[in-house]
Amino acid sequence: MRESDININRVDWITVMIYFTLVIIGWFNIYAAVYDGQAEKSIFDFSINSGKQLVWIGTAIAIIIVVMAADYRLYENLSIYLYLTFLVLLVLTPFVGKEVNGQVLSIGVGSFRIQPGEFAKFATALALAKFMERPTFDLSKRSYQLKAFGVLMLPVILILLQPDTGTAMVYFSLLIMFYREGLPQYYYVLAFGGIAVTLLALGIENNLYLSGAIIAIVILLIVLGKKSWQRILAFSLIGVGVIIYIYSIDFVVSKLPEHQQNRIMVLFNPDLDPLGVGWNVTQSKIAIGSGGLAGKGYLQGTQTKFDFVPEQHTDFIFCTLGEEFGWLGSFVVISLFVALLYRLIIMAERQKTRFTRIYGYCVISIILFHFMINIAMTIGLFPVVGIPLPFFSYGGSSLWSFTILLFIFIKMDSSRAMQLGRLG
């Protein structure tokens, strides 16, 4: 039997069907987001976003064919070269890219433009998988940790220079893969502790109260614990370090662009400026809440028709779904994403090589992060950072990058029998 026949028979068609279901539902919602109720433009009209998205979908199908037709070993062999190529593109973007709203995210010629930061995700995932696949690689050792974080942080630093905080944040989702591959748990304890302190520092206006609480906790730990000078010194240094970190947060936030500062303020005080910086999130929550159980019906969303929610076809596409299809429609789409992630976990765990398993968990991490943060943005649980909903939001770079990311893994999974043969 030929290799191509084996691959076709071993393709995880459930995952493929979930992908196309999400893409099609997203396409219909993009049309709903631009439908104004008066101009009877067809969903296939190339002058509106739904028609343009149809072109992106068609080219995504062509990309799928190319990805699935290629030899699975190609992705491993080219991993480092792809990573270096996109690092170069990220370096060039601020100099030759197009500026939009104070950010330089895309490069290209004429109307054809791509966002290197989006495509660098799959390249970074492949590079990490290649770098970490060696049997001697051990994430419990500090030297290997530093090297792995170095591979991860290079694109993050270059993306922050654009500046694009939202896309840069996505790369930290790969810590989920690091956890699966053996990164010590205390890193995650420190990370979650840091997140908790950060949220408290941002949410409490007067840092003196928070600092006083930390001092009280340190004193309590010293009193209740053993009275050794090492313990007293350790707790005291930790307390001082946390207090310094709290005050440094204010300094860092003060250096952020004004619109990002406003987004953080609105997160903790949604009623701060409902007609200004809080407009997007306020209107998004109104749209989702007005959908009720079953929604207002397809193309019947009033928030959509009167353009109350900006960027409703991209970052806030989920509120279109919530308004027109209600809780039931939202539940169906969320269930599809959960099912996709579940299938990807099964696929990752059944791999025969460490390279494919690591890449699979990178795919899981990136899709999970986008899915959770995008929905959290639309309901006011996370600052607006420009994170698209995978396979759903309008845009060629987003759809293409997620398609490549996912189908490289599907291709690898379909070839796992040949990988086992190579190992044997």
Tab-separated table of C-alpha atoms in Angstrom:
chain	number	residue	atom	x	y	z
A	1	MET	CA	0.000	0.000	0.000
A	2	ARG	CA	1.328	3.430	-0.859
A	3	GLU	CA	2.185	5.958	1.835
A	4	SER	CA	-0.486	8.392	0.601
A	5	ASP	CA	-3.188	5.714	0.912
A	6	ILE	CA	-2.110	4.920	4.461
A	7	ASN	CA	-2.208	8.618	5.338
A	8	ILE	CA	-5.736	9.056	4.007
A	9	ASN	CA	-6.992	6.056	5.929
A	10	ARG	CA	-5.378	7.291	9.137
A	11	VAL	CA	-6.516	10.931	8.935
A	12	ASP	CA	-8.494	11.925	12.019
A	13	TRP	CA	-11.638	12.862	10.135
A	14	ILE	CA	-13.488	13.864	13.304
A	15	THR	CA	-10.985	16.671	13.823
A	16	VAL	CA	-11.229	17.672	10.164
A	17	MET	CA	-15.038	17.822	10.349
A	18	ILE	CA	-14.948	19.943	13.515
A	19	TYR	CA	-12.553	22.327	11.778
A	20	PHE	CA	-14.819	22.776	8.753
A	21	THR	CA	-17.913	23.099	10.942
A	22	LEU	CA	-16.314	25.950	12.897
A	23	VAL	CA	-15.104	27.638	9.699
A	24	ILE	CA	-18.567	27.512	8.088
A	25	ILE	CA	-20.373	28.717	11.219
A	26	GLY	CA	-17.805	31.507	11.484
A	27	TRP	CA	-18.386	32.465	7.845
A	28	PHE	CA	-22.153	32.794	8.390
A	29	ASN	CA	-21.534	34.890	11.494
A	30	ILE	CA	-19.166	37.186	9.608
A	31	TYR	CA	-21.994	37.825	7.149
A	32	ALA	CA	-24.351	38.504	10.058
A	33	ALA	CA	-21.837	40.974	11.494
A	34	VAL	CA	-21.784	43.074	8.302
A	35	TYR	CA	-25.471	42.630	7.365
A	36	ASP	CA	-27.304	45.934	7.895
A	37	GLY	CA	-30.842	44.762	7.146
A	38	GLN	CA	-31.291	47.139	4.222
A	39	ALA	CA	-28.713	46.519	1.531
A	40	GLU	CA	-29.560	43.039	0.279
A	41	LYS	CA	-26.032	41.960	-0.476
A	42	SER	CA	-25.407	38.263	-0.920
A	43	ILE	CA	-23.162	36.351	1.447
A	44	PHE	CA	-21.069	35.607	-1.665
A	45	ASP	CA	-20.598	39.302	-2.527
A	46	PHE	CA	-16.841	39.887	-2.718
A	47	SER	CA	-17.270	43.567	-1.846
A	48	ILE	CA	-18.161	42.708	1.759
A	49	ASN	CA	-16.259	40.769	4.402
A	50	SER	CA	-18.195	37.513	4.050
A	51	GLY	CA	-17.285	37.327	0.360
A	52	LYS	CA	-13.649	38.107	1.111
A	53	GLN	CA	-13.657	35.481	3.857
A	54	LEU	CA	-14.949	32.942	1.324
A	55	VAL	CA	-11.784	33.605	-0.689
A	56	TRP	CA	-9.689	33.008	2.437
A	57	ILE	CA	-11.585	29.767	3.053
A	58	GLY	CA	-10.943	28.626	-0.509
A	59	THR	CA	-7.245	29.350	-0.219
A	60	ALA	CA	-7.211	27.638	3.194
A	61	ILE	CA	-8.525	24.487	1.501
A	62	ALA	CA	-5.687	24.742	-1.023
A	63	ILE	CA	-3.250	25.090	1.888
A	64	ILE	CA	-4.734	21.962	3.488
A	65	ILE	CA	-4.184	19.984	0.291
A	66	VAL	CA	-0.554	21.103	0.099
A	67	VAL	CA	0.100	20.387	3.794
A	68	MET	CA	-1.475	16.936	3.622
A	69	ALA	CA	0.265	16.040	0.345
A	70	ALA	CA	3.742	16.859	1.652
A	71	ASP	CA	5.968	14.276	3.309
A	72	TYR	CA	5.502	14.460	7.085
A	73	ARG	CA	9.290	14.536	7.538
A	74	LEU	CA	9.442	17.854	5.664
A	75	TYR	CA	8.045	19.771	8.641
A	76	GLU	CA	10.669	18.394	10.993
A	77	ASN	CA	13.485	18.986	8.520
A	78	LEU	CA	12.426	22.584	7.795
A	79	SER	CA	11.453	23.507	11.358
A	80	ILE	CA	14.559	25.543	12.212
A	81	TYR	CA	14.621	27.248	8.790
A	82	LEU	CA	10.954	28.264	9.115
A	83	TYR	CA	11.608	29.615	12.596
A	84	LEU	CA	14.574	31.697	11.420
A	85	THR	CA	12.645	32.944	8.376
A	86	PHE	CA	9.798	34.298	10.480
A	87	LEU	CA	12.225	35.838	12.958
A	88	VAL	CA	13.713	37.785	10.036
A	89	LEU	CA	10.219	38.840	8.910
A	90	LEU	CA	9.399	39.983	12.456
A	91	VAL	CA	12.594	42.060	12.480
A	92	LEU	CA	11.630	43.648	9.160
A	93	THR	CA	7.975	44.310	10.017
A	94	PRO	CA	8.459	47.572	11.994
A	95	PHE	CA	10.558	48.969	9.136
A	96	VAL	CA	8.631	47.898	6.025
A	97	GLY	CA	5.201	47.083	7.455
A	98	LYS	CA	1.979	49.039	7.294
A	99	GLU	CA	0.985	51.040	10.373
A	100	VAL	CA	-2.611	50.698	11.565
A	101	ASN	CA	-3.821	52.296	14.824
A	102	GLY	CA	-0.269	52.825	16.032
A	103	GLN	CA	0.793	49.230	15.363
A	104	VAL	CA	2.891	47.805	12.535
A	105	LEU	CA	1.672	44.212	12.234
A	106	SER	CA	1.566	43.284	8.543
A	107	ILE	CA	3.884	43.235	5.570
A	108	GLY	CA	3.220	42.573	1.907
A	109	VAL	CA	2.713	44.064	-1.513
A	110	GLY	CA	-0.355	46.123	-2.357
A	111	SER	CA	-3.539	44.683	-0.924
A	112	PHE	CA	-1.919	41.311	-0.202
A	113	ARG	CA	-0.571	41.439	3.318
A	114	ILE	CA	0.202	38.917	6.039
A	115	GLN	CA	0.967	39.194	9.736
A	116	PRO	CA	4.292	37.441	10.463
A	117	GLY	CA	3.385	37.299	14.157
A	118	GLU	CA	0.465	34.973	13.377
A	119	PHE	CA	2.490	32.589	11.202
A	120	ALA	CA	5.452	32.603	13.576
A	121	LYS	CA	3.281	30.641	16.029
A	122	PHE	CA	3.452	27.382	14.087
A	123	ALA	CA	7.114	28.019	13.206
A	124	THR	CA	7.964	28.493	16.897
A	125	ALA	CA	5.995	25.340	17.771
A	126	LEU	CA	7.959	23.333	15.194
A	127	ALA	CA	11.285	24.797	16.383
A	128	LEU	CA	10.529	23.955	20.024
A	129	ALA	CA	9.504	20.415	19.042
A	130	LYS	CA	12.723	19.967	17.078
A	131	PHE	CA	14.842	21.429	19.851
A	132	MET	CA	13.196	19.370	22.616
A	133	GLU	CA	12.862	16.034	20.823
A	134	ARG	CA	16.350	14.822	21.783
A	135	PRO	CA	16.313	11.973	24.345
A	136	THR	CA	18.816	13.861	26.500
A	137	PHE	CA	16.641	16.985	26.693
A	138	ASP	CA	15.415	17.396	30.278
A	139	LEU	CA	13.257	20.359	31.321
A	140	SER	CA	14.012	19.696	34.974
A	141	LYS	CA	17.555	20.988	34.357
A	142	ARG	CA	18.174	24.716	34.420
A	143	SER	CA	20.405	24.811	31.309
A	144	TYR	CA	17.725	23.191	29.150
A	145	GLN	CA	15.053	25.456	30.611
A	146	LEU	CA	17.042	28.540	29.624
A	147	LYS	CA	17.532	27.263	26.070
A	148	ALA	CA	13.844	26.401	25.626
A	149	PHE	CA	12.740	29.776	27.016
A	150	GLY	CA	15.232	31.439	24.681
A	151	VAL	CA	13.561	29.857	21.637
A	152	LEU	CA	10.171	30.956	22.986
A	153	MET	CA	11.127	34.514	23.914
A	154	LEU	CA	12.835	35.602	20.680
A	155	PRO	CA	9.575	36.017	18.691
A	156	VAL	CA	7.841	37.446	21.784
A	157	ILE	CA	10.385	40.270	22.080
A	158	LEU	CA	10.193	41.066	18.359
A	159	ILE	CA	6.372	41.118	18.426
A	160	LEU	CA	6.344	43.432	21.455
A	161	LEU	CA	8.412	45.903	19.412
A	162	GLN	CA	5.558	46.271	16.865
A	163	PRO	CA	3.904	46.642	19.504
A	164	ASP	CA	1.366	43.798	19.640
A	165	THR	CA	0.827	42.732	23.247
A	166	GLY	CA	-2.082	40.395	22.437
A	167	THR	CA	-0.174	38.242	19.939
A	168	ALA	CA	2.909	38.204	22.180
A	169	MET	CA	0.804	36.866	25.059
A	170	VAL	CA	-0.253	33.870	22.960
A	171	TYR	CA	3.281	32.492	22.949
A	172	PHE	CA	3.217	32.117	26.731
A	173	SER	CA	0.415	29.574	26.289
A	174	LEU	CA	3.186	27.168	25.261
A	175	LEU	CA	3.941	26.842	28.974
A	176	ILE	CA	1.144	24.254	28.887
A	177	MET	CA	3.329	22.157	26.597
A	178	PHE	CA	6.308	22.756	28.884
A	179	TYR	CA	4.263	21.394	31.797
A	180	ARG	CA	3.440	18.224	29.851
A	181	GLU	CA	7.123	17.784	29.034
A	182	GLY	CA	8.302	18.050	32.633
A	183	LEU	CA	8.893	21.691	33.588
A	184	PRO	CA	8.939	21.736	37.438
A	185	GLN	CA	5.628	22.657	39.048
A	186	TYR	CA	7.044	25.407	41.232
A	187	TYR	CA	7.349	27.595	38.126
A	188	TYR	CA	3.577	27.436	37.744
A	189	VAL	CA	3.003	28.114	41.443
A	190	LEU	CA	5.159	31.232	41.103
A	191	ALA	CA	3.394	32.208	37.869
A	192	PHE	CA	-0.119	31.894	39.321
A	193	GLY	CA	1.031	33.678	42.469
A	194	GLY	CA	2.409	36.488	40.333
A	195	ILE	CA	-0.853	36.708	38.380
A	196	ALA	CA	-2.847	36.870	41.620
A	197	VAL	CA	-0.641	39.644	43.040
A	198	THR	CA	-0.824	41.523	39.730
A	199	LEU	CA	-4.629	41.405	39.681
A	200	LEU	CA	-4.772	42.586	43.286
A	201	ALA	CA	-2.323	45.404	42.569
A	202	LEU	CA	-4.353	46.540	39.560
A	203	GLY	CA	-7.712	46.117	41.262
A	204	ILE	CA	-6.880	47.867	44.560
A	205	GLU	CA	-6.429	51.600	44.062
A	206	ASN	CA	-4.212	52.202	47.100
A	207	ASN	CA	-1.211	49.888	47.167
A	208	LEU	CA	-0.614	50.760	50.840
A	209	TYR	CA	-3.522	48.495	51.798
A	210	LEU	CA	-2.125	45.576	49.825
A	211	SER	CA	1.392	46.172	51.136
A	212	GLY	CA	0.074	46.270	54.691
A	213	ALA	CA	-1.723	42.955	54.148
A	214	ILE	CA	1.469	41.340	52.820
A	215	ILE	CA	3.472	42.605	55.815
A	216	ALA	CA	0.815	41.202	58.164
A	217	ILE	CA	0.968	37.803	56.403
A	218	VAL	CA	4.772	37.734	56.650
A	219	ILE	CA	4.655	38.549	60.370
A	220	LEU	CA	2.023	35.852	60.924
A	221	LEU	CA	4.140	33.245	59.101
A	222	ILE	CA	7.183	34.185	61.180
A	223	VAL	CA	5.235	34.035	64.465
A	224	LEU	CA	3.540	30.709	63.709
A	225	GLY	CA	6.634	29.070	62.200
A	226	LYS	CA	9.973	28.099	63.621
A	227	LYS	CA	11.959	31.052	64.946
A	228	SER	CA	15.117	30.349	62.926
A	229	TRP	CA	16.934	33.331	61.439
A	230	GLN	CA	16.971	31.636	58.002
A	231	ARG	CA	13.175	31.395	57.980
A	232	ILE	CA	12.755	34.974	59.200
A	233	LEU	CA	15.173	36.246	56.558
A	234	ALA	CA	13.503	34.218	53.787
A	235	PHE	CA	9.977	35.409	54.610
A	236	SER	CA	11.190	38.990	54.987
A	237	LEU	CA	12.940	38.971	51.604
A	238	ILE	CA	9.879	37.436	49.911
A	239	GLY	CA	7.644	40.109	51.460
A	240	VAL	CA	9.939	42.930	50.374
A	241	GLY	CA	10.194	41.441	46.882
A	242	VAL	CA	6.402	41.210	46.519
A	243	ILE	CA	5.939	44.801	47.710
A	244	ILE	CA	8.568	46.043	45.229
A	245	TYR	CA	6.787	44.067	42.497
A	246	ILE	CA	3.452	45.668	43.412
A	247	TYR	CA	4.799	49.189	43.027
A	248	SER	CA	6.673	48.254	39.843
A	249	ILE	CA	3.350	47.229	38.269
A	250	ASP	CA	2.113	50.814	38.520
A	251	PHE	CA	5.296	52.025	36.851
A	252	VAL	CA	5.008	49.500	33.994
A	253	VAL	CA	1.314	50.270	33.433
A	254	SER	CA	2.074	53.994	33.334
A	255	LYS	CA	4.455	53.353	30.420
A	256	LEU	CA	1.861	51.474	28.358
A	257	PRO	CA	0.019	53.237	25.516
A	258	GLU	CA	-3.019	55.130	26.772
A	259	HIS	CA	-5.538	52.802	25.093
A	260	GLN	CA	-3.997	49.780	26.836
A	261	GLN	CA	-4.094	51.560	30.205
A	262	ASN	CA	-7.755	52.328	29.623
A	263	ARG	CA	-8.537	48.685	28.805
A	264	ILE	CA	-6.989	47.569	32.096
A	265	MET	CA	-8.927	50.210	34.042
A	266	VAL	CA	-12.207	49.181	32.410
A	267	LEU	CA	-11.597	45.539	33.321
A	268	PHE	CA	-11.697	46.405	37.029
A	269	ASN	CA	-14.283	49.155	36.717
A	270	PRO	CA	-16.659	48.432	33.793
A	271	ASP	CA	-18.771	51.515	34.549
A	272	LEU	CA	-15.773	53.851	34.505
A	273	ASP	CA	-16.480	55.193	31.003
A	274	PRO	CA	-19.311	53.224	29.332
A	275	LEU	CA	-19.572	55.708	26.471
A	276	GLY	CA	-15.818	55.882	25.887
A	277	VAL	CA	-13.114	53.320	26.641
A	278	GLY	CA	-15.669	50.866	28.041
A	279	TRP	CA	-17.937	51.053	24.993
A	280	ASN	CA	-16.766	47.877	23.228
A	281	VAL	CA	-17.113	45.549	26.195
A	282	THR	CA	-20.350	47.146	27.427
A	283	GLN	CA	-22.040	46.783	24.047
A	284	SER	CA	-20.657	43.257	23.610
A	285	LYS	CA	-22.186	42.152	26.919
A	286	ILE	CA	-25.478	43.823	25.980
A	287	ALA	CA	-25.476	41.950	22.651
A	288	ILE	CA	-24.747	38.570	24.242
A	289	GLY	CA	-27.217	39.117	27.086
A	290	SER	CA	-30.004	40.240	24.729
A	291	GLY	CA	-29.780	36.914	22.905
A	292	GLY	CA	-31.365	35.080	25.825
A	293	LEU	CA	-31.801	31.326	25.543
A	294	ALA	CA	-32.355	30.855	21.809
A	295	GLY	CA	-31.310	34.214	20.346
A	296	LYS	CA	-33.085	36.771	18.191
A	297	GLY	CA	-32.664	34.755	15.017
A	298	TYR	CA	-30.137	34.781	12.208
A	299	LEU	CA	-29.594	38.282	10.741
A	300	GLN	CA	-31.951	39.733	13.372
A	301	GLY	CA	-29.353	41.117	15.762
A	302	THR	CA	-30.042	44.775	16.525
A	303	GLN	CA	-26.631	45.433	18.053
A	304	THR	CA	-25.144	44.172	14.786
A	305	LYS	CA	-27.367	46.091	12.410
A	306	PHE	CA	-26.740	49.431	14.108
A	307	ASP	CA	-22.966	48.882	14.538
A	308	PHE	CA	-23.013	49.238	18.316
A	309	VAL	CA	-20.130	46.768	18.715
A	310	PRO	CA	-16.919	47.794	16.900
A	311	GLU	CA	-14.775	45.059	15.316
A	312	GLN	CA	-17.735	42.695	15.490
A	313	HIS	CA	-16.510	40.617	12.560
A	314	THR	CA	-13.025	40.071	14.075
A	315	ASP	CA	-12.230	40.215	17.795
A	316	PHE	CA	-15.888	40.466	18.907
A	317	ILE	CA	-17.374	37.868	16.555
A	318	PHE	CA	-18.608	35.816	19.519
A	319	CYS	CA	-21.117	38.501	20.522
A	320	THR	CA	-22.796	38.153	17.097
A	321	LEU	CA	-23.251	34.462	17.817
A	322	GLY	CA	-24.583	35.162	21.321
A	323	GLU	CA	-27.082	37.764	20.148
A	324	GLU	CA	-28.534	35.870	17.198
A	325	PHE	CA	-28.331	32.272	18.482
A	326	GLY	CA	-28.431	32.868	22.220
A	327	TRP	CA	-27.156	30.598	24.956
A	328	LEU	CA	-27.919	27.477	22.921
A	329	GLY	CA	-25.919	28.615	19.900
A	330	SER	CA	-23.032	29.728	22.109
A	331	PHE	CA	-23.110	26.375	23.900
A	332	VAL	CA	-22.912	24.510	20.585
A	333	VAL	CA	-19.872	26.476	19.401
A	334	ILE	CA	-18.115	26.219	22.772
A	335	SER	CA	-18.818	22.469	22.730
A	336	LEU	CA	-17.239	22.220	19.275
A	337	PHE	CA	-14.073	23.898	20.550
A	338	VAL	CA	-13.994	21.626	23.603
A	339	ALA	CA	-14.468	18.590	21.348
A	340	LEU	CA	-11.651	19.799	19.081
A	341	LEU	CA	-9.283	20.248	22.019
A	342	TYR	CA	-10.262	16.826	23.389
A	343	ARG	CA	-9.512	15.184	20.038
A	344	LEU	CA	-6.167	16.963	19.846
A	345	ILE	CA	-5.193	15.720	23.309
A	346	ILE	CA	-6.044	12.147	22.256
A	347	MET	CA	-4.000	12.594	19.091
A	348	ALA	CA	-1.031	14.055	20.984
A	349	GLU	CA	-0.948	11.236	23.524
A	350	ARG	CA	-0.977	8.494	20.887
A	351	GLN	CA	2.060	9.796	19.012
A	352	LYS	CA	5.089	7.574	18.499
A	353	THR	CA	7.715	10.328	18.509
A	354	ARG	CA	8.464	13.062	21.008
A	355	PHE	CA	8.689	15.632	18.214
A	356	THR	CA	5.079	15.076	17.130
A	357	ARG	CA	3.749	14.926	20.689
A	358	ILE	CA	5.449	18.208	21.618
A	359	TYR	CA	4.146	19.901	18.465
A	360	GLY	CA	0.665	18.530	19.196
A	361	TYR	CA	0.638	20.082	22.649
A	362	CYS	CA	1.817	23.371	21.144
A	363	VAL	CA	-1.251	23.285	18.866
A	364	ILE	CA	-3.491	22.536	21.848
A	365	SER	CA	-1.955	25.353	23.901
A	366	ILE	CA	-2.334	28.015	21.201
A	367	ILE	CA	-5.922	27.135	20.254
A	368	LEU	CA	-6.973	26.863	23.921
A	369	PHE	CA	-5.485	30.273	24.734
A	370	HIS	CA	-7.152	32.004	21.783
A	371	PHE	CA	-10.489	30.335	22.507
A	372	MET	CA	-10.540	31.217	26.214
A	373	ILE	CA	-9.144	34.760	25.982
A	374	ASN	CA	-11.325	35.808	23.034
A	375	ILE	CA	-14.531	34.776	24.771
A	376	ALA	CA	-13.301	36.254	28.070
A	377	MET	CA	-12.734	39.581	26.258
A	378	THR	CA	-16.272	39.697	24.891
A	379	ILE	CA	-17.867	39.149	28.315
A	380	GLY	CA	-15.575	41.522	30.206
A	381	LEU	CA	-13.423	38.985	32.070
A	382	PHE	CA	-10.185	39.967	30.309
A	383	PRO	CA	-8.831	43.208	28.831
A	384	VAL	CA	-9.354	43.734	25.105
A	385	VAL	CA	-6.037	42.632	23.580
A	386	GLY	CA	-6.954	41.817	19.978
A	387	ILE	CA	-7.088	38.020	20.148
A	388	PRO	CA	-9.148	36.468	17.272
A	389	LEU	CA	-11.398	33.439	17.764
A	390	PRO	CA	-9.746	30.523	15.896
A	391	PHE	CA	-11.369	29.558	12.551
A	392	PHE	CA	-14.177	32.032	13.316
A	393	SER	CA	-12.915	35.607	13.148
A	394	TYR	CA	-12.558	37.428	9.832
A	395	GLY	CA	-9.095	37.620	8.302
A	396	GLY	CA	-6.796	35.721	5.992
A	397	SER	CA	-3.705	35.680	8.218
A	398	SER	CA	-5.683	34.309	11.170
A	399	LEU	CA	-7.458	31.581	9.192
A	400	TRP	CA	-4.364	30.558	7.238
A	401	SER	CA	-2.082	30.429	10.283
A	402	PHE	CA	-4.523	28.354	12.333
A	403	THR	CA	-5.149	26.066	9.356
A	404	ILE	CA	-1.429	25.452	8.863
A	405	LEU	CA	-0.912	24.987	12.600
A	406	LEU	CA	-3.690	22.387	12.872
A	407	PHE	CA	-3.216	20.450	9.646
A	408	ILE	CA	0.521	19.985	10.067
A	409	PHE	CA	-0.378	18.083	13.224
A	410	ILE	CA	-3.178	16.168	11.473
A	411	LYS	CA	-0.656	15.192	8.784
A	412	MET	CA	1.878	14.057	11.386
A	413	ASP	CA	-0.792	12.066	13.198
A	414	SER	CA	-1.879	10.345	9.998
A	415	SER	CA	1.743	9.273	9.430
A	416	ARG	CA	2.406	7.884	12.900
A	417	ALA	CA	2.652	4.304	11.589
A	418	MET	CA	5.556	5.319	9.315
A	419	GLN	CA	7.154	7.207	12.202
A	420	LEU	CA	7.049	4.013	14.271
A	421	GLY	CA	8.667	2.182	11.367
A	422	ARG	CA	11.501	4.739	11.305
A	423	LEU	CA	12.015	4.293	15.028
A	424	GLY	CA	12.092	0.537	14.620
